[in-house]
């Protein structure tokens, strides 16, 4: 600050107390840590008895299958109920695993160079049976770039989005595309899209919410919520829209 003669008289500054912001961030970190610890405890306590029940269920099913004197119609009925029970147990275990993943998503993990094309190739190999049975044409950019990130987190993002597209693409000639939209600098923008019926408009705004309603998936309803949490935890963004099918565009 100067006087009319141009002589410096003092300094004017603006101070902002960021203590409330720091306290809020610290509280958020504490709550996230508690959530992760709680999820670990609950998942272990619940999975243990369910796993034992699944083991006993499988042994009972095997014993009944080898027992003589059961009529063909009765055996068919038993097989039907055993299949329902087995699928229910598998869905429950899968739900618990996904709740744990949601709690852990975005947590600080060790980072390393990630060859995205190689990782996507591995995911597609894991889903090869579904791709073959559905006769899905897969189109992947040869160069998907590389990232310095948590390999586990990158895997979760692509695996959930690819799995989601394979599950909901009910077209006669299904196509799955995986593209690198923008690859300059450390941050990369990707697109996973299909040529299916797309996302219902009434669900579009809530598609990344846990247990989003409106689509019968047979899954846990947590896959896209995990994607959003991982992407945003590293300062990225993800959006869903329809363009000749369901499109998921995100940055990592």
XYZ file of C-alpha atoms in Angstrom:
252
model
C 0.000 0.000 0.000
C 1.499 3.384 -1.025
C 0.736 7.078 -0.315
C 0.105 9.781 -2.896
C 3.882 10.233 -3.307
C 4.324 6.607 -4.225
C 6.026 5.789 -0.952
C 5.317 2.374 0.547
C 3.327 2.723 3.766
C 2.504 -0.856 4.572
C 1.352 -4.210 3.325
C -2.240 -5.307 3.032
C -3.019 -9.003 3.031
C -5.904 -11.410 3.414
C -5.760 -14.333 5.811
C -8.114 -17.266 5.565
C -8.557 -19.658 8.422
C -8.469 -23.131 6.872
C -8.702 -24.914 10.210
C -12.354 -25.988 9.627
C -11.388 -27.438 6.236
C -8.465 -29.364 7.738
C -10.692 -30.621 10.550
C -13.324 -31.736 8.016
C -10.719 -33.584 5.918
C -9.324 -35.278 9.011
C -12.801 -36.330 10.130
C -13.522 -37.685 6.636
C -10.310 -39.742 6.695
C -11.199 -41.073 10.124
C -14.719 -42.064 9.027
C -13.377 -43.768 5.895
C -10.879 -45.734 7.993
C -13.646 -46.779 10.382
C -15.872 -47.803 7.456
C -13.129 -49.955 5.958
C -12.356 -51.598 9.307
C -16.057 -52.203 9.925
C -16.511 -53.687 6.441
C -13.574 -56.056 6.996
C -14.974 -57.221 10.338
C -18.528 -57.671 9.087
C -17.465 -59.396 5.879
C -15.328 -61.890 7.818
C -17.984 -62.538 10.474
C -20.706 -63.063 7.867
C -18.682 -64.947 5.253
C -17.411 -67.580 7.680
C -20.815 -69.131 8.534
C -22.053 -68.701 4.956
C -18.966 -70.479 3.613
C -19.546 -73.333 6.069
C -23.195 -73.509 5.010
C -22.146 -73.598 1.345
C -19.716 -76.452 2.046
C -22.355 -78.450 3.943
C -24.853 -77.683 1.193
C -22.515 -79.030 -1.484
C -21.799 -82.219 0.471
C -25.521 -82.848 1.055
C -26.215 -82.299 -2.634
C -23.493 -84.817 -3.582
C -24.802 -87.402 -1.121
C -28.373 -87.128 -2.408
C -27.172 -87.386 -5.998
C -25.629 -90.786 -5.275
C -28.473 -92.162 -3.134
C -30.464 -94.995 -4.754
C -34.240 -95.211 -4.722
C -34.988 -91.625 -5.733
C -37.383 -91.343 -8.640
C -36.348 -89.289 -11.678
C -39.075 -86.691 -11.085
C -38.153 -86.339 -7.417
C -34.466 -86.041 -8.325
C -35.316 -83.302 -10.844
C -37.232 -81.404 -8.151
C -34.348 -81.770 -5.688
C -31.863 -80.566 -8.316
C -34.067 -77.526 -8.955
C -34.176 -76.521 -5.282
C -30.477 -77.201 -4.784
C -29.685 -74.968 -7.763
C -31.799 -72.147 -6.289
C -30.065 -72.496 -2.929
C -26.595 -72.665 -4.438
C -27.200 -69.542 -6.533
C -28.533 -67.736 -3.457
C -25.410 -68.548 -1.452
C -23.157 -67.461 -4.324
C -25.025 -64.135 -4.658
C -24.721 -63.535 -0.914
C -20.966 -64.164 -0.903
C -20.583 -61.970 -3.969
C -22.551 -59.180 -2.286
C -20.312 -59.314 0.792
C -17.187 -59.174 -1.388
C -18.557 -56.160 -3.263
C -19.482 -54.306 -0.070
C -15.891 -54.771 1.063
C -14.608 -53.564 -2.310
C -16.828 -50.480 -2.074
C -15.468 -49.696 1.388
C -11.873 -50.128 0.171
C -12.342 -48.384 -3.193
C -10.172 -45.309 -3.449
C -8.050 -46.252 -0.448
C -4.375 -45.454 -0.850
C -2.617 -48.459 -2.389
C 0.875 -48.913 -3.749
C 1.202 -47.661 -7.299
C 3.173 -49.047 -10.215
C 3.343 -48.650 -14.005
C 0.231 -50.231 -15.549
C 0.070 -51.344 -19.176
C -3.640 -50.791 -19.720
C -3.839 -52.821 -22.944
C -2.285 -55.846 -21.236
C -4.617 -55.491 -18.273
C -7.691 -55.240 -20.532
C -6.497 -58.282 -22.485
C -6.333 -60.242 -19.218
C -9.878 -59.181 -18.261
C -11.223 -60.183 -21.672
C -9.502 -63.569 -21.332
C -11.244 -64.062 -17.982
C -14.577 -63.309 -19.640
C -13.819 -65.268 -22.813
C -16.544 -67.867 -22.211
C -19.277 -65.215 -21.959
C -17.903 -63.392 -24.999
C -17.852 -66.618 -27.014
C -21.306 -67.778 -25.926
C -22.878 -64.381 -26.664
C -20.839 -63.990 -29.878
C -19.736 -60.520 -28.835
C -17.490 -58.638 -31.237
C -14.825 -56.922 -29.162
C -13.052 -53.836 -30.511
C -10.084 -52.582 -28.473
C -7.657 -49.804 -29.363
C -4.201 -51.278 -29.892
C -2.648 -48.551 -27.744
C -4.457 -47.827 -24.479
C -1.519 -46.021 -22.943
C 0.056 -46.606 -19.565
C -0.680 -45.297 -16.088
C 1.184 -44.968 -12.837
C -1.559 -46.126 -10.521
C -2.781 -48.956 -8.333
C -3.029 -52.010 -10.645
C -5.830 -53.359 -8.429
C -7.879 -50.172 -8.761
C -7.397 -49.968 -12.543
C -8.390 -53.624 -12.835
C -11.561 -53.037 -10.794
C -12.628 -50.107 -12.985
C -12.206 -51.897 -16.316
C -13.474 -55.277 -15.067
C -16.680 -53.762 -13.692
C -17.400 -51.676 -16.797
C -16.609 -54.503 -19.232
C -18.682 -56.940 -17.192
C -21.549 -54.447 -17.043
C -21.539 -53.999 -20.819
C -21.446 -57.749 -21.466
C -24.329 -58.291 -19.052
C -26.675 -55.650 -20.430
C -25.971 -55.813 -24.144
C -28.947 -57.864 -25.301
C -28.650 -57.029 -29.003
C -28.603 -59.696 -31.697
C -25.095 -58.701 -32.780
C -23.478 -57.407 -29.593
C -20.403 -55.216 -29.822
C -18.105 -54.104 -27.006
C -15.725 -51.186 -27.591
C -12.819 -50.103 -25.374
C -11.193 -46.871 -26.508
C -8.523 -44.413 -25.428
C -10.244 -41.086 -26.066
C -7.521 -38.770 -24.819
C -4.031 -39.860 -23.874
C -1.925 -36.727 -23.409
C -0.077 -36.332 -20.115
C -0.421 -38.449 -17.000
C -4.219 -38.458 -17.072
C -5.970 -40.645 -19.651
C -9.604 -40.595 -20.770
C -11.234 -43.902 -21.706
C -14.530 -45.044 -23.169
C -16.285 -48.384 -22.691
C -19.401 -48.678 -24.819
C -21.770 -51.258 -26.262
C -24.498 -51.286 -28.905
C -27.247 -52.594 -26.626
C -30.519 -50.941 -25.554
C -28.715 -48.351 -23.441
C -29.473 -47.131 -19.930
C -33.101 -46.262 -19.116
C -33.488 -42.498 -18.751
C -35.063 -42.834 -15.305
C -31.939 -44.668 -14.084
C -29.260 -42.648 -15.868
C -28.724 -40.040 -13.122
C -28.503 -42.655 -10.360
C -26.628 -45.401 -12.185
C -23.506 -44.917 -10.021
C -25.419 -45.027 -6.736
C -25.046 -48.187 -4.614
C -27.960 -50.574 -5.184
C -29.362 -48.326 -7.919
C -32.919 -49.359 -8.710
C -34.561 -49.723 -12.080
C -32.458 -52.390 -13.798
C -32.816 -56.090 -13.113
C -29.230 -57.281 -13.214
C -29.028 -60.355 -11.054
C -25.896 -58.759 -9.591
C -25.145 -56.848 -6.420
C -25.802 -53.330 -7.719
C -22.402 -52.154 -6.446
C -20.119 -52.501 -9.479
C -20.668 -49.007 -10.887
C -20.554 -47.443 -7.405
C -17.104 -49.017 -6.960
C -16.008 -47.575 -10.312
C -17.127 -44.061 -9.352
C -15.452 -44.156 -5.952
C -12.121 -45.369 -7.361
C -12.079 -42.854 -10.211
C -13.042 -39.845 -8.092
C -10.640 -40.763 -5.283
C -7.737 -40.090 -7.673
C -9.210 -36.840 -8.950
C -10.801 -38.328 -12.059
C -14.366 -38.249 -13.268
C -16.799 -40.721 -14.776
C -20.063 -40.231 -16.622
C -22.662 -42.442 -18.245
C -24.713 -41.591 -21.310
C -26.456 -43.213 -24.253
C -25.127 -43.030 -27.801
C -26.213 -46.018 -29.833
C -25.897 -48.023 -26.620
C -24.587 -47.533 -23.101
C -21.408 -45.427 -22.848
C -19.123 -45.000 -19.839
C -16.437 -42.357 -20.185
C -13.890 -41.870 -17.423
C -10.456 -40.510 -16.592
C -7.675 -42.263 -14.706
